[in-house]
Amino acid sequence: MAEAAETKVQYVKGVGPRRAAVLGALGISTVADLLRHYPRRYEDRSRIRPIAEVREGEEETVRGRVLALGTKRLRGGLLLFQAAVGDGSGVALGTWFNQPYLESRFKRGEEVILTGKARRRRGELQILSPEYEVVAPAADDALNTGRIVPVYPLTEGLSQRSMRAIMHACLDRHADAVPDLVPPAVREEAGLPAAAEALREIHFPADPASLERARRRIVFEEFLLMQVAIVLKRRQLAELPGSPKRGGGPLLAAFLSSLPFALTGAQRRALDEIAADMARERPMHRLLQGDVGSGKTVVAVAALLAAIDSGFQGALAAPTEILAEQHWRTLRSLAAALPVEVRLLTAGVPQPEREAALEAARSGRPAILVGTHALMEGEVAFDRLGLVVVDEQHRFGVVQRARLRGKGRNPDVLVMTATPIPRTLALTLYGDLDVSVLDEMPPGRGTVVTRRVPPGAIGKAYDFIRREASAGRQAYIVYPLVDESERLPLGAARAMAERLSREHFPGLRVGLVHGRMRREERESVMTAFREGRVHVLVATSVIEVGLDVPNACVMLVEHAERFGLAQLHQMRGRIGRGRERSYFLLDGSPATEEAARRLRALEETADGFRIAEIDLEIRGPGEFFSGRQHGAAALRLARLDRDGEVLRAARTAAERIADRDRWLRDPAHRLLRRELIRNYSGRFLLGTIG
Ligand code: ADP
Ligand code: MG
């Protein structure tokens, strides 16, 4: 029965080979694919309005015959196309701008339906840029009129009408055979309609209430599948044999007492949670989440030393060489007086140092290796790897993290992220991890003022930087690289740095860093900046993470519209690290409403969680998922920014299923199990952890 859903779409009534090819362009090859091709919106045509009764300023639907058509060019060059439509009660003008091709889509005498915003201009009733549809003569039109009508994502060669007809035929024949993944008990408890009913109603809803019920059911199912996978994985991880670390902590104690500051309450809590995890028989899988500057590194170092205390080794992975180098330097100075070897391993490390790092890992001596992806390579072997810390974990892939973990026997894992995540997203992205949050900033930070540079006023921003620098402070000027692999922009950055130095900052030292510099060269610029010998650092986005120079109090971002919101927030985290008031200046001309919204968000708030929420609203969840296996692909209807309540219900149901039936052997869970194996290659059930 379930196999009916795998029937090729070609065999659906009204499809055939030619249409099947067209549907293929939409990613539809089976009946199941087709039924999951949900409408992108709906039109309520149960409320077609006589033209005489159309209300200005409202979204209205009218139906009538095309009386006349015409295109003209307005002053200013805009092309105006209008179709006059009459229904006996009056005439409305369908009005479109700069879409001259529409003229060929309409014919005089045809019956059409228009939906759009109505307005009156010089006595004419216009419907602006309406959605339109030609009504077929004589056909039975129950699917297309007089009801709530689905509007589908389409492709060339397919009309809304034919899509509706195909979908309707498909539902008639196959809806009842679609497997219902939601176990009956869960469905009943959550008050959800059955799969077949939900499918019928999502495509051809009887009324808004049943549409909402159908949507809720489908969203629940999408979340349930993902959450069962996450919950099972989490439980599996929790059953692995680990290596408890109960070393008593002389290194850790020495480290903490050597710090020139006291831990914040949040740092102390996080460290307690981590230490408790590490002392357990089971390996730790914990996320340490905290806004830029909240002090994650200190916590990570403490955890690494706790591992060393118990006779293990540690690894700290960072996504870029600059960040890895910075961590290495921090660790070395923090642990300078302690009997532990801290070694750097990146692609840029010279051979002798590299050999020394590899040897330290192999030998089992108390050592911490800090590095980039280079840590995950085959030749790296640890004798006693006890803790893996991954900074900015979202910049690594699943496979890379697994490879690093594989260098020890179920080592403890601490992943860190400075990208704050809205709660709902955390439950999907990190549902398999325990979470510690640093929700408190270290004391004594100056405020950061964020301002847009008005158009044409970039010179004033440079003047400001010059004055700050003359007063002994330092500044960043950030440039976007159009394309990492392109040559030109780098040259442009270099030329820019020289020009800035000559024209705007005479007498000051201007340095340049970018991602493709040789390591020694970059090192020397960074050292000069850290030591205050370089006043203005011109940089590409490579500085977004990790840099810690408290005396730098100004950051000017040029072409700020080219950066993402989270990225800009990260960059802003580079300043405001000292006691001085800092300035984050955004130059650029956003070309889209989205870009403008990003820049406004930065002016409005400094709260990383609020920023993350706005980012989610703007971008949708897709990008947050890159590198995670519980892909957004499984979420078609679900919206993380809106469906938090359904997500939590699905999580609860998933926990309950896992409690009762760990291996999904119950016949009521058979379909769920099959779907999980299909979507997650069985990873969660078969014991291989990704
Ligand atoms: P994150 O990685 O979370 O962005 P860092 O670990 O780089 O933050 O810490 C930012 C700065 O704050 C560093 O200079 C660090 O030494 C300092 N710092 C960390 N914890 C504290 C604290 N409890 N009190 C004062 N300064 C701290
Ligand atoms: Mg950091």
XYZ file of C-alpha atoms and ligand atoms in Angstrom:
718
model
C 0.000 0.000 0.000
C 2.710 2.435 0.975
C 4.377 1.800 -2.353
C 1.558 3.604 -4.140
C 3.288 6.812 -3.081
C 6.359 5.708 -5.035
C 4.342 5.352 -8.235
C 5.839 7.414 -11.029
C 3.942 10.613 -11.527
C 3.612 9.795 -15.213
C 0.873 7.317 -14.338
C -1.299 9.889 -12.608
C -4.434 10.629 -14.585
C -3.845 13.532 -16.958
C -0.048 13.485 -16.733
C 1.673 11.233 -19.271
C 5.312 11.396 -20.390
C 5.369 14.999 -21.622
C 3.851 16.502 -18.478
C 5.933 14.151 -16.354
C 9.015 15.794 -17.835
C 7.641 19.241 -16.998
C 6.905 18.138 -13.435
C 10.411 16.729 -13.263
C 11.675 20.286 -13.573
C 9.928 20.982 -10.267
C 11.659 18.036 -8.631
C 8.523 15.907 -8.814
C 8.977 12.342 -9.966
C 6.661 10.270 -7.785
C 3.131 10.551 -6.495
C 4.566 11.278 -3.047
C 6.609 14.171 -4.458
C 3.550 15.536 -6.179
C 1.392 15.388 -3.088
C 4.102 17.220 -1.169
C 4.204 19.978 -3.734
C 2.262 22.318 -1.506
C 0.581 25.518 -2.658
C 2.667 28.615 -2.126
C -0.491 30.527 -1.307
C -4.262 30.483 -1.709
C -6.871 32.707 -3.258
C -10.266 32.923 -1.726
C -12.486 32.854 -4.785
C -15.535 32.099 -2.783
C -15.521 35.867 -2.546
C -15.385 37.101 -6.115
C -16.742 40.621 -5.976
C -18.876 42.383 -8.565
C -16.657 45.097 -10.023
C -19.141 47.794 -8.972
C -18.597 46.787 -5.332
C -14.815 46.647 -5.323
C -13.343 48.612 -2.419
C -10.358 50.847 -2.955
C -7.214 49.941 -1.097
C -8.332 46.323 -0.570
C -7.052 43.078 -2.029
C -9.924 42.061 -4.335
C -10.803 39.298 -6.775
C -12.948 40.035 -9.830
C -14.060 37.925 -12.738
C -15.084 39.149 -16.169
C -14.402 39.337 -19.892
C -11.439 41.093 -21.454
C -12.864 44.110 -23.295
C -9.664 45.782 -24.481
C -5.862 45.553 -24.160
C -3.065 48.028 -24.592
C 0.540 48.922 -23.786
C 1.939 52.431 -23.591
C 5.135 54.098 -22.545
C 4.882 56.598 -19.726
C 7.076 59.619 -19.183
C 10.184 58.363 -17.483
C 10.255 55.280 -19.690
C 8.001 52.991 -17.663
C 5.969 50.560 -19.791
C 2.343 50.304 -18.782
C 0.185 47.355 -19.841
C -3.535 47.360 -19.089
C -6.372 44.918 -19.688
C -9.912 46.233 -19.294
C -12.176 43.602 -17.754
C -15.943 43.930 -17.493
C -18.449 41.814 -15.573
C -21.697 43.609 -16.318
C -21.579 45.636 -13.114
C -18.549 47.683 -14.118
C -15.062 47.765 -15.637
C -11.713 47.299 -13.918
C -8.291 47.811 -15.449
C -5.729 45.115 -14.719
C -2.575 47.244 -14.551
C 1.021 46.020 -14.858
C 4.292 47.908 -15.190
C 7.276 46.841 -17.290
C 5.854 43.448 -18.234
C 5.111 43.989 -21.948
C 5.086 40.229 -22.597
C 1.782 40.031 -20.759
C 0.020 41.485 -23.776
C 0.334 38.156 -25.564
C -1.111 36.247 -22.598
C -4.551 37.814 -22.868
C -7.127 37.781 -25.691
C -10.114 40.004 -26.097
C -13.358 38.199 -25.221
C -11.690 35.723 -22.858
C -12.941 35.309 -19.360
C -10.344 36.029 -16.670
C -9.966 36.248 -12.918
C -7.798 39.005 -11.440
C -6.671 39.290 -7.827
C -4.807 42.299 -6.531
C -4.940 45.591 -4.761
C -7.604 47.996 -6.057
C -7.134 51.738 -6.485
C -8.835 54.583 -8.309
C -6.910 56.916 -10.638
C -8.590 59.677 -12.654
C -11.915 57.906 -12.451
C -10.495 54.513 -13.484
C -10.708 51.507 -11.212
C -7.337 49.760 -11.396
C -6.215 46.423 -10.013
C -2.468 46.672 -9.532
C -0.099 43.934 -10.760
C -2.783 41.336 -10.181
C -2.383 37.585 -10.147
C -4.360 36.557 -13.182
C -5.843 33.464 -14.633
C -7.718 32.738 -17.823
C -10.962 30.840 -17.193
C -11.403 27.980 -19.639
C -14.632 28.139 -21.614
C -17.264 25.579 -20.683
C -14.948 23.385 -18.599
C -16.138 22.136 -15.268
C -14.638 24.754 -13.063
C -15.282 23.542 -9.573
C -11.535 23.479 -8.844
C -10.856 26.995 -9.992
C -13.738 29.136 -8.897
C -16.173 29.626 -6.071
C -13.802 28.243 -3.454
C -10.412 28.672 -1.791
C -8.087 27.969 -4.690
C -4.470 26.775 -4.360
C -1.726 28.673 -6.169
C 1.307 26.477 -6.851
C 4.937 27.086 -7.600
C 5.042 26.372 -11.340
C 7.473 26.043 -14.160
C 7.446 26.742 -17.893
C 4.771 24.726 -19.672
C 2.450 24.248 -16.711
C -0.537 26.408 -15.788
C -2.258 26.767 -12.441
C -5.329 25.163 -13.954
C -3.588 22.040 -15.169
C -1.625 21.740 -11.939
C -4.872 21.862 -9.985
C -6.450 19.249 -12.206
C -3.463 16.922 -11.876
C -3.302 17.396 -8.128
C -6.982 16.741 -7.731
C -6.838 13.549 -9.757
C -3.796 12.435 -7.805
C -5.484 13.042 -4.466
C -8.566 11.141 -5.614
C -6.614 8.118 -6.577
C -3.689 8.062 -4.130
C -4.303 10.134 -1.003
C -5.683 7.211 0.964
C -2.634 5.110 0.198
C -0.142 7.640 1.554
C 1.557 6.157 4.609
C 0.720 7.923 7.836
C 3.978 8.277 9.720
C 2.430 9.729 12.818
C 1.577 6.818 15.113
C -2.161 6.714 15.850
C -1.683 7.257 19.576
C 0.369 10.395 18.970
C -2.082 11.654 16.412
C -4.959 11.236 18.768
C -3.193 12.880 21.654
C -2.214 15.892 19.543
C -5.655 16.100 17.946
C -4.325 15.899 14.408
C -6.194 14.835 11.265
C -5.051 11.713 9.381
C -2.491 12.047 6.585
C -4.975 11.653 3.741
C -7.347 14.240 5.129
C -4.525 16.688 5.734
C -3.314 16.267 2.152
C -6.758 16.880 0.716
C -7.246 19.963 2.829
C -3.809 21.454 2.275
C -4.448 21.371 -1.480
C -8.162 22.094 -1.649
C -9.219 23.499 1.705
C -12.901 23.652 2.522
C -12.379 26.708 4.713
C -9.582 28.572 6.492
C -9.983 26.558 9.692
C -9.503 23.190 8.022
C -6.555 24.594 6.078
C -4.958 25.554 9.370
C -5.610 22.110 10.820
C -4.076 20.453 7.766
C -1.041 22.683 7.862
C -0.478 22.014 11.535
C -0.618 18.285 10.951
C 1.921 18.382 8.130
C 4.269 20.672 10.051
C 4.004 18.361 13.047
C 4.945 15.371 10.905
C 7.968 17.160 9.463
C 9.184 18.085 12.925
C 8.401 14.677 14.370
C 10.608 12.889 11.866
C 13.483 15.216 12.579
C 13.020 15.119 16.344
C 12.822 11.339 16.538
C 16.128 11.234 14.666
C 17.662 13.755 17.045
C 16.327 12.125 20.198
C 17.505 8.668 19.157
C 20.931 9.994 18.264
C 21.157 11.793 21.565
C 20.293 8.641 23.463
C 22.799 6.648 21.501
C 25.536 9.105 22.287
C 24.541 8.931 25.912
C 25.170 5.191 25.912
C 28.710 5.227 24.561
C 31.448 4.326 26.989
C 33.494 7.419 27.718
C 36.552 8.128 29.797
C 35.646 9.911 33.018
C 37.941 12.744 34.044
C 38.218 13.058 37.773
C 41.782 14.219 38.015
C 41.182 16.562 40.923
C 42.440 19.486 38.882
C 45.818 20.946 39.935
C 46.369 22.496 36.470
C 42.846 23.796 36.340
C 43.158 25.315 39.793
C 46.505 26.902 38.964
C 45.059 28.299 35.754
C 42.000 29.818 37.399
C 44.018 31.456 40.137
C 46.447 32.914 37.600
C 43.724 34.746 35.683
C 43.841 38.519 36.113
C 40.060 38.546 36.502
C 37.336 36.540 38.204
C 35.069 34.365 36.061
C 31.628 35.754 35.428
C 28.752 33.904 37.030
C 27.828 32.532 33.619
C 31.358 31.285 32.980
C 31.431 29.585 36.358
C 28.082 27.883 35.717
C 29.165 26.712 32.273
C 32.440 25.394 33.633
C 30.642 23.511 36.407
C 28.321 21.913 33.862
C 31.255 20.950 31.670
C 33.302 19.554 34.540
C 30.332 17.497 35.716
C 29.872 16.102 32.196
C 33.537 15.258 31.910
C 33.520 13.389 35.203
C 30.757 11.079 33.954
C 31.132 7.608 32.480
C 29.517 8.821 29.251
C 31.191 11.192 26.823
C 30.165 14.831 26.919
C 28.382 16.376 23.939
C 27.851 19.969 24.879
C 27.344 23.260 23.112
C 28.758 26.398 24.667
C 26.838 29.302 23.324
C 27.670 32.925 24.020
C 27.674 36.214 22.227
C 30.956 37.620 20.935
C 33.091 38.734 23.825
C 31.259 36.716 26.449
C 34.465 34.846 27.275
C 34.108 31.386 25.768
C 37.826 30.903 25.253
C 38.643 30.981 28.957
C 36.013 28.324 29.585
C 37.406 26.175 26.779
C 40.953 26.459 28.106
C 39.781 25.494 31.579
C 38.053 22.411 30.166
C 41.166 21.436 28.201
C 43.299 21.722 31.316
C 40.813 19.616 33.238
C 41.316 16.898 30.627
C 45.093 17.153 30.943
C 44.711 16.974 34.717
C 43.203 13.530 34.275
C 46.017 12.274 32.073
C 44.446 13.005 28.697
C 45.317 15.208 25.746
C 43.221 17.925 24.152
C 42.484 19.426 20.742
C 41.065 22.827 19.881
C 39.867 23.365 16.313
C 39.136 26.762 14.780
C 37.871 27.506 11.283
C 40.557 29.952 10.135
C 44.317 30.194 10.506
C 44.066 33.606 12.103
C 41.682 32.374 14.736
C 43.684 29.209 15.357
C 46.843 31.276 15.779
C 45.103 33.604 18.158
C 43.807 30.722 20.267
C 47.229 29.135 20.248
C 48.824 32.357 21.437
C 46.163 32.835 24.129
C 46.548 29.269 25.325
C 50.300 29.445 25.369
C 50.345 32.578 27.448
C 47.568 31.402 29.746
C 49.293 28.085 30.298
C 52.843 29.431 30.182
C 53.712 28.422 33.718
C 51.986 25.042 33.499
C 53.496 21.687 32.546
C 51.585 21.314 29.308
C 52.708 21.472 25.720
C 50.617 23.769 23.514
C 51.241 23.294 19.783
C 49.879 24.828 16.624
C 48.902 22.754 13.615
C 47.705 24.568 10.500
C 48.541 24.348 6.819
C 50.900 27.296 7.225
C 53.006 25.841 10.038
C 56.610 25.080 8.953
C 57.700 21.451 8.794
C 59.783 21.200 11.996
C 57.009 22.705 14.143
C 54.531 20.489 12.423
C 56.583 17.379 13.172
C 56.853 18.441 16.794
C 53.082 18.836 17.055
C 52.430 15.434 15.497
C 54.988 13.827 17.742
C 53.505 15.393 20.874
C 50.079 14.003 19.950
C 51.427 10.531 19.165
C 53.559 10.294 22.262
C 50.659 10.725 24.701
C 52.458 13.519 26.558
C 50.265 16.145 28.209
C 49.613 18.287 25.147
C 47.005 20.486 23.552
C 46.979 20.821 19.781
C 45.399 23.974 18.436
C 44.666 24.078 14.749
C 42.448 24.285 11.736
C 41.126 21.558 9.447
C 44.723 20.350 9.452
C 43.932 18.677 12.799
C 41.520 16.330 11.066
C 43.977 14.943 8.549
C 44.974 11.316 8.483
C 48.500 11.679 9.767
C 47.307 13.276 13.000
C 47.075 10.599 15.676
C 46.603 11.119 19.390
C 47.564 8.570 21.955
C 45.132 9.773 24.605
C 42.748 12.330 23.175
C 40.224 13.100 25.907
C 38.564 16.364 24.876
C 37.833 17.955 21.533
C 36.813 21.614 21.455
C 35.458 22.997 18.204
C 35.165 26.770 17.972
C 32.669 28.341 15.576
C 31.444 24.832 15.005
C 28.996 25.776 12.231
C 31.937 26.468 9.969
C 32.936 22.816 10.052
C 31.105 19.988 8.359
C 29.609 16.994 10.124
C 32.207 14.716 8.616
C 35.077 16.896 9.753
C 33.853 16.961 13.314
C 33.317 13.215 13.274
C 36.839 12.719 11.971
C 38.302 14.763 14.791
C 36.242 12.893 17.340
C 37.454 9.658 15.792
C 41.004 10.487 16.844
C 40.145 9.483 20.378
C 38.039 6.767 22.014
C 34.731 8.611 22.373
C 36.383 11.779 23.625
C 34.357 14.496 25.291
C 33.174 17.070 22.780
C 32.587 20.743 23.433
C 31.397 22.808 20.484
C 31.270 26.562 20.717
C 29.353 29.121 18.779
C 29.143 32.880 18.908
C 26.174 32.856 16.591
C 23.334 33.071 19.032
C 20.445 30.929 18.025
C 16.771 31.502 18.637
C 15.323 28.863 20.920
C 13.272 27.037 18.304
C 16.235 26.768 16.024
C 18.434 25.488 18.836
C 16.015 22.628 19.343
C 16.370 21.577 15.726
C 20.017 22.386 15.135
C 21.394 21.311 18.456
C 18.662 19.083 19.744
C 21.200 16.309 20.226
C 23.479 18.393 22.445
C 23.335 19.694 25.971
C 23.630 23.449 26.051
C 25.443 25.912 28.288
C 24.850 29.593 27.692
C 27.099 32.521 28.574
C 24.421 35.132 29.019
C 26.531 37.644 30.886
C 29.340 39.858 29.589
C 32.577 40.331 31.522
C 32.456 43.609 33.432
C 34.124 46.836 32.371
C 33.206 46.844 28.722
C 32.678 50.188 27.030
C 29.513 50.703 25.013
C 29.531 50.406 21.241
C 27.741 53.098 19.287
C 26.538 51.939 15.862
C 25.994 54.521 13.124
C 25.368 54.570 9.400
C 27.715 56.782 7.424
C 25.482 59.140 5.423
C 25.946 58.942 1.630
C 28.955 60.947 0.537
C 30.265 61.385 4.077
C 32.928 58.699 4.073
C 35.566 61.445 4.303
C 34.109 62.442 7.665
C 34.441 58.844 8.851
C 38.124 58.871 7.879
C 38.581 62.198 9.679
C 37.032 60.661 12.769
C 39.362 57.684 12.602
C 42.331 60.021 12.214
C 41.349 61.970 15.327
C 40.828 58.793 17.358
C 44.165 57.416 16.205
C 45.932 60.660 17.063
C 44.449 60.295 20.536
C 46.140 56.906 20.848
C 43.324 54.581 19.862
C 43.214 52.125 16.982
C 40.770 51.334 14.212
C 39.729 48.659 11.755
C 38.577 49.382 8.240
C 36.856 46.354 6.765
C 36.459 45.585 3.109
C 34.373 42.829 1.563
C 36.072 40.542 -0.919
C 33.739 40.148 -3.815
C 34.947 36.627 -4.369
C 37.562 34.829 -2.305
C 39.200 33.404 -5.360
C 39.306 36.578 -7.393
C 42.571 38.387 -7.826
C 41.383 41.868 -8.539
C 39.718 42.751 -5.254
C 42.829 41.897 -3.296
C 44.849 44.212 -5.450
C 42.083 46.684 -4.856
C 42.390 46.230 -1.100
C 46.128 46.778 -1.272
C 45.742 49.859 -3.465
C 43.045 51.053 -1.116
C 45.281 50.644 1.917
C 48.008 52.643 0.187
C 45.628 55.357 -0.909
C 44.082 55.637 2.544
C 47.500 55.885 4.075
C 48.556 58.656 1.673
C 45.385 60.697 1.482
C 43.649 60.284 4.800
C 46.092 59.011 7.371
C 49.412 60.748 6.714
C 51.734 60.206 9.638
C 49.817 57.142 10.852
C 50.733 53.547 10.213
C 48.256 51.635 8.096
C 48.448 47.835 7.926
C 46.684 45.351 5.666
C 45.566 41.786 6.367
C 43.669 39.426 4.143
C 42.988 35.732 3.844
C 45.586 34.839 1.252
C 48.599 36.421 2.851
C 51.589 34.326 3.821
C 51.464 33.415 7.457
C 54.631 35.235 8.563
C 53.594 38.371 6.752
C 50.170 38.348 8.345
C 51.662 37.499 11.729
C 53.920 40.505 11.635
C 51.069 42.887 10.751
C 48.836 41.416 13.453
C 51.594 41.605 16.029
C 52.235 45.220 15.109
C 48.533 45.961 15.495
C 48.289 44.160 18.799
C 51.292 46.081 20.076
C 49.889 49.401 18.913
C 52.514 50.026 16.244
C 49.898 49.907 13.491
C 47.093 52.426 14.005
C 44.674 51.541 11.259
C 44.200 47.943 10.148
C 42.625 47.514 6.723
C 41.189 44.034 6.553
C 38.949 41.758 4.593
C 36.293 39.809 6.457
C 38.921 37.426 7.869
C 38.858 39.504 11.027
C 35.280 38.640 11.767
C 36.150 36.100 14.411
C 38.476 35.930 17.303
C 40.576 39.063 17.203
C 41.026 40.574 20.600
C 42.663 44.013 20.717
C 41.016 46.059 23.471
C 42.548 49.350 22.328
C 40.801 49.149 18.952
C 37.686 51.260 19.365
C 36.554 52.105 15.869
C 35.482 49.818 13.083
C 34.439 51.211 9.739
C 32.823 48.655 7.422
C 32.751 49.668 3.778
C 30.098 48.209 1.465
C 28.420 46.972 4.609
C 25.426 45.868 2.550
C 27.484 42.983 1.188
C 27.884 41.306 4.549
C 25.357 39.134 6.308
C 23.759 40.265 9.533
C 25.374 37.655 11.762
C 28.719 38.397 10.175
C 28.395 42.123 10.863
C 27.420 41.415 14.442
C 30.539 39.258 14.790
C 32.695 42.024 13.412
C 31.176 44.482 15.818
C 32.266 42.123 18.577
C 35.893 43.014 17.782
C 35.434 46.441 19.330
C 34.034 47.541 22.666
C 36.559 45.261 24.354
C 38.222 47.985 26.393
C 36.761 50.587 28.660
C 36.590 53.280 25.989
C 33.391 53.998 24.129
C 33.615 52.350 20.707
C 32.167 53.205 17.317
C 30.885 50.820 14.683
C 30.431 52.722 11.421
C 28.547 51.259 8.494
C 29.142 52.673 5.069
C 27.218 51.466 2.063
C 24.121 51.789 -0.004
C 21.758 48.870 0.462
C 20.125 48.043 -2.858
C 17.428 45.818 -1.421
C 14.950 46.142 1.404
C 16.589 43.136 3.036
C 19.992 44.745 3.068
C 18.524 47.931 4.508
C 16.788 45.896 7.179
C 20.072 44.244 8.194
C 21.765 47.596 8.687
C 18.787 48.980 10.608
C 18.825 45.935 12.877
C 22.423 46.655 13.848
C 21.567 50.234 14.739
C 18.579 49.107 16.766
C 20.093 46.406 18.922
C 23.348 44.983 20.218
C 21.663 41.885 21.608
C 22.956 38.861 19.749
C 19.797 36.842 20.316
C 17.595 39.581 18.916
C 19.973 39.870 15.952
C 19.696 36.130 15.375
C 15.913 36.304 15.408
C 15.880 39.103 12.868
C 18.351 37.163 10.751
C 16.086 34.131 10.858
C 13.126 36.251 9.782
C 15.097 37.722 6.895
C 16.885 34.631 5.637
C 14.780 31.721 6.700
C 16.322 28.693 8.338
C 18.144 27.259 5.322
C 21.551 28.741 5.947
C 21.616 27.947 9.614
C 21.488 24.314 8.639
C 24.512 24.074 6.414
C 26.693 21.323 7.707
C 24.066 19.769 9.924
C 22.527 16.528 8.853
C 19.029 17.184 10.137
C 18.657 19.188 6.991
C 16.180 21.889 6.218
C 15.300 19.722 3.222
C 12.968 17.756 5.450
C 11.123 20.942 6.334
C 8.812 21.989 3.560
C 5.922 23.694 5.270
C 7.390 24.175 8.722
C 8.604 27.654 9.542
C 11.021 27.838 12.420
C 10.209 31.447 13.136
C 6.506 30.692 13.530
C 5.985 27.074 14.413
C 7.839 26.893 17.695
C 4.840 25.580 19.563
C 4.301 22.691 17.106
C 8.017 21.945 17.269
C 7.912 21.592 21.037
C 4.889 19.314 20.796
C 6.764 17.166 18.269
C 9.795 17.039 20.522
C 7.689 15.817 23.429
C 6.076 13.178 21.230
C 9.509 12.068 19.995
C 10.809 11.679 23.543
C 7.793 9.592 24.410
C 8.221 7.351 21.377
C 11.882 6.833 22.253
C 10.999 6.044 25.875
C 8.614 3.318 24.878
C 10.273 1.847 21.850
C 13.983 2.540 21.633
C 14.494 0.607 18.367
C 11.169 1.483 16.768
C 10.113 -2.149 16.606
C 6.472 -1.588 17.490
C 4.271 -2.013 14.366
C 2.833 1.438 15.090
C 6.337 2.843 14.507
C 7.148 0.813 11.436
C 6.517 3.577 8.913
C 8.356 6.105 11.008
C 11.320 3.781 11.182
C 11.299 3.234 7.443
C 11.169 6.936 6.721
C 14.014 7.625 9.134
C 16.186 5.024 7.524
C 15.417 6.529 4.161
C 16.100 10.131 5.184
C 18.972 9.671 7.550
C 20.485 6.556 5.995
C 19.639 4.641 9.109
C 22.401 6.320 10.994
C 20.343 6.728 14.128
C 19.032 3.237 14.238
C 22.005 1.298 13.075
C 24.463 2.664 15.533
C 26.842 4.684 13.375
C 26.940 8.178 14.624
C 27.430 11.063 12.221
P 34.438 35.044 22.963
O 35.333 33.976 22.394
O 33.291 34.493 23.709
O 34.015 36.029 21.931
P 36.749 35.711 24.439
O 36.931 34.420 25.084
O 37.600 36.066 23.275
O 35.237 35.877 24.030
O 36.862 36.841 25.550
C 36.846 38.183 25.229
C 37.767 38.986 26.129
O 37.246 39.031 27.435
C 39.151 38.425 26.238
O 40.047 39.506 26.219
C 39.154 37.743 27.582
O 40.442 37.718 28.147
C 38.233 38.631 28.379
N 37.549 37.950 29.469
C 37.049 36.693 29.454
N 36.445 36.404 30.633
C 36.535 37.523 31.397
C 36.108 37.862 32.713
N 35.443 36.989 33.456
N 36.388 39.095 33.168
C 37.053 39.973 32.412
N 37.494 39.725 31.185
C 37.246 38.507 30.661
Mg 36.045 33.379 20.621
